[in-house]
Short mmCIF file of C-alpha atoms in Angstrom, two decimals:
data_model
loop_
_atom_site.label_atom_id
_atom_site.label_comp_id
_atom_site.label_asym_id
_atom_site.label_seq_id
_atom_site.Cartn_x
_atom_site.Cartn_y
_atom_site.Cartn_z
CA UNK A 203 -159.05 241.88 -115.27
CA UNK A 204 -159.43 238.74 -117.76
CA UNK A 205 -160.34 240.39 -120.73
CA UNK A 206 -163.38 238.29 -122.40
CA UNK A 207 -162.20 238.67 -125.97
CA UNK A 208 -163.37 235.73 -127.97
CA UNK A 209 -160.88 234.98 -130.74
CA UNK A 210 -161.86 232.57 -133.29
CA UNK A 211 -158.29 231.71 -134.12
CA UNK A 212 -155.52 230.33 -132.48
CA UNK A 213 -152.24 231.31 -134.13
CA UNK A 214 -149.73 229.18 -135.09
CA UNK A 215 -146.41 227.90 -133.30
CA UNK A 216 -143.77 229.43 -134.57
CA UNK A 217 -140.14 228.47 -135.05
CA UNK A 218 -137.78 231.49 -136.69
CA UNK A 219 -139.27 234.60 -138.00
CA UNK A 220 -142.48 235.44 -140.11
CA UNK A 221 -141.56 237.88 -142.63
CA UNK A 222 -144.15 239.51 -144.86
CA UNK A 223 -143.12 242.56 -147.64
CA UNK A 224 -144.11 246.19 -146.42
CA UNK A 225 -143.60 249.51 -147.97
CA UNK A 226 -140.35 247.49 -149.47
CA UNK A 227 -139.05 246.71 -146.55
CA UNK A 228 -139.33 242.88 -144.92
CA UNK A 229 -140.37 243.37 -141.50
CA UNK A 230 -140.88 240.79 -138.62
CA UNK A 231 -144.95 240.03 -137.86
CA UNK A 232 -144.28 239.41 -134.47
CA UNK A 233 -144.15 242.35 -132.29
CA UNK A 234 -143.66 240.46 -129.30
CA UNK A 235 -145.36 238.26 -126.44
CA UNK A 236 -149.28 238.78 -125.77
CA UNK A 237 -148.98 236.68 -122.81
CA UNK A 238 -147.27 233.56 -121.43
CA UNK A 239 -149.91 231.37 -119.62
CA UNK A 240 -149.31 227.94 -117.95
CA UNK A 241 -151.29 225.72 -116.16
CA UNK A 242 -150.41 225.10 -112.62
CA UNK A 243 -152.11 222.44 -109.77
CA UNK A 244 -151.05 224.30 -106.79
CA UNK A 245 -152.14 227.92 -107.84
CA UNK A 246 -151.46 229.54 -104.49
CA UNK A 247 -148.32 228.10 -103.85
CA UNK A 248 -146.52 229.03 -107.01
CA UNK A 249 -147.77 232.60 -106.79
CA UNK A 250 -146.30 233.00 -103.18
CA UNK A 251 -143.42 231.79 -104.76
CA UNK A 252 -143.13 234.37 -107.55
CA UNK A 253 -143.79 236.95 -105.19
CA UNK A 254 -141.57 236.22 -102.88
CA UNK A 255 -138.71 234.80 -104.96
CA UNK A 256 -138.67 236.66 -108.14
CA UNK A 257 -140.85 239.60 -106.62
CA UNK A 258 -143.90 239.66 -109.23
CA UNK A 259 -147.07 240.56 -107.57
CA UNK A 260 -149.79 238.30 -108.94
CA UNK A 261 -153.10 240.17 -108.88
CA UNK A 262 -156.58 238.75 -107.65
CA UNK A 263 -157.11 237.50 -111.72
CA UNK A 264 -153.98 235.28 -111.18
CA UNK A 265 -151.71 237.40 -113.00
CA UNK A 266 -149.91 240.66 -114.09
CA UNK A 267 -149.19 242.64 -116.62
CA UNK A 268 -145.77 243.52 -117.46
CA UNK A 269 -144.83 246.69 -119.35
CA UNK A 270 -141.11 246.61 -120.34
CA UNK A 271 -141.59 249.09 -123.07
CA UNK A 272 -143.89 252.06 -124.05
CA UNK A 273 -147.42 250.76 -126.34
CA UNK A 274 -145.74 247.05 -125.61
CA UNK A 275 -147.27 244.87 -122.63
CA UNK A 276 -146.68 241.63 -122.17
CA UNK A 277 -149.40 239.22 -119.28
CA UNK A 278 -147.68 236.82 -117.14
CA UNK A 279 -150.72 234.57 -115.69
CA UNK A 280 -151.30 231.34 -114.22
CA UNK A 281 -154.36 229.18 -114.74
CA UNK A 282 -155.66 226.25 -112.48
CA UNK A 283 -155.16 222.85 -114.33
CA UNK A 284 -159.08 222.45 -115.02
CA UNK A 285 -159.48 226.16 -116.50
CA UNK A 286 -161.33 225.72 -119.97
CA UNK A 287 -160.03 229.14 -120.86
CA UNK A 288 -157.35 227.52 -123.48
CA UNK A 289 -156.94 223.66 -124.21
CA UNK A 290 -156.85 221.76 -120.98
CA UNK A 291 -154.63 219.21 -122.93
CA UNK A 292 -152.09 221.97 -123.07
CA UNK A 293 -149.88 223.50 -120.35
CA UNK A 294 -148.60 226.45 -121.87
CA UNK A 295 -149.81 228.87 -123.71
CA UNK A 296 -148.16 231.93 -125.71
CA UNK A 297 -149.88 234.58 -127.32
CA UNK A 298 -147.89 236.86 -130.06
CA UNK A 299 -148.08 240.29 -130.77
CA UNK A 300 -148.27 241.02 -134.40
CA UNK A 301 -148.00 244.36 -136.57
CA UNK A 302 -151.23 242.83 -139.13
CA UNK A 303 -153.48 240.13 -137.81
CA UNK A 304 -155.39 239.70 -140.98
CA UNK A 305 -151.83 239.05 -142.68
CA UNK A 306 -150.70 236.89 -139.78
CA UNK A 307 -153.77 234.32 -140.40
CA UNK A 308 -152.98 233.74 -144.13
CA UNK A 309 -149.76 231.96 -142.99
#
């Protein structure tokens, strides 16, 4: 179930909160967690473990999807250290939710 949208931008680490003016109101552009990815050498043995320990089946795709709230989902995945899908000289990778992604890139 790896979705093969190509997004030309990688969005920006962020420490505090984002705040852009709407309908007069300031609201918070991050909605919440896309997805929370790390990189992993012994795939197999930390998905037993998550199963087993913190009871989170891991699908075939190496992950799950995690729906805490109505219209908000959140992916909890694991990669093997050489996937190319993000930068291999990173370990961890979050992915935000955001109201306006056209707004989001200007910052």
């Amino acid at each position: 179930m790896k979705k093969g949208i190509n997004i030309k931008y990688r969005i920006f680490n962020v420490i505090g909160k984002l705040k852009i003016k709407e309908s007069q109101e300031l609201v918070t552009m991050i909605k919440g967690f896309g997805g929370i990815f790390w990189r992993t050498k012994n795939l197999d043995v930390v998905k037993k473990w998550y199963s087993e320990v913190l009871k989170i089946e891991i699908d075939n795709w190496n992950g799950t999807v995690v729906k805490p709230q109505l219209g908000n989902e959140t992916i909890f995945s694991f990669f093997a250290e050489n996937d190319s899908y993000f930068p291999t000289e990173q370990q961890v990778m979050l992915n935000f939710q955001v109201h306006n992604l056209n707004e989001t890139i200007k910052h």
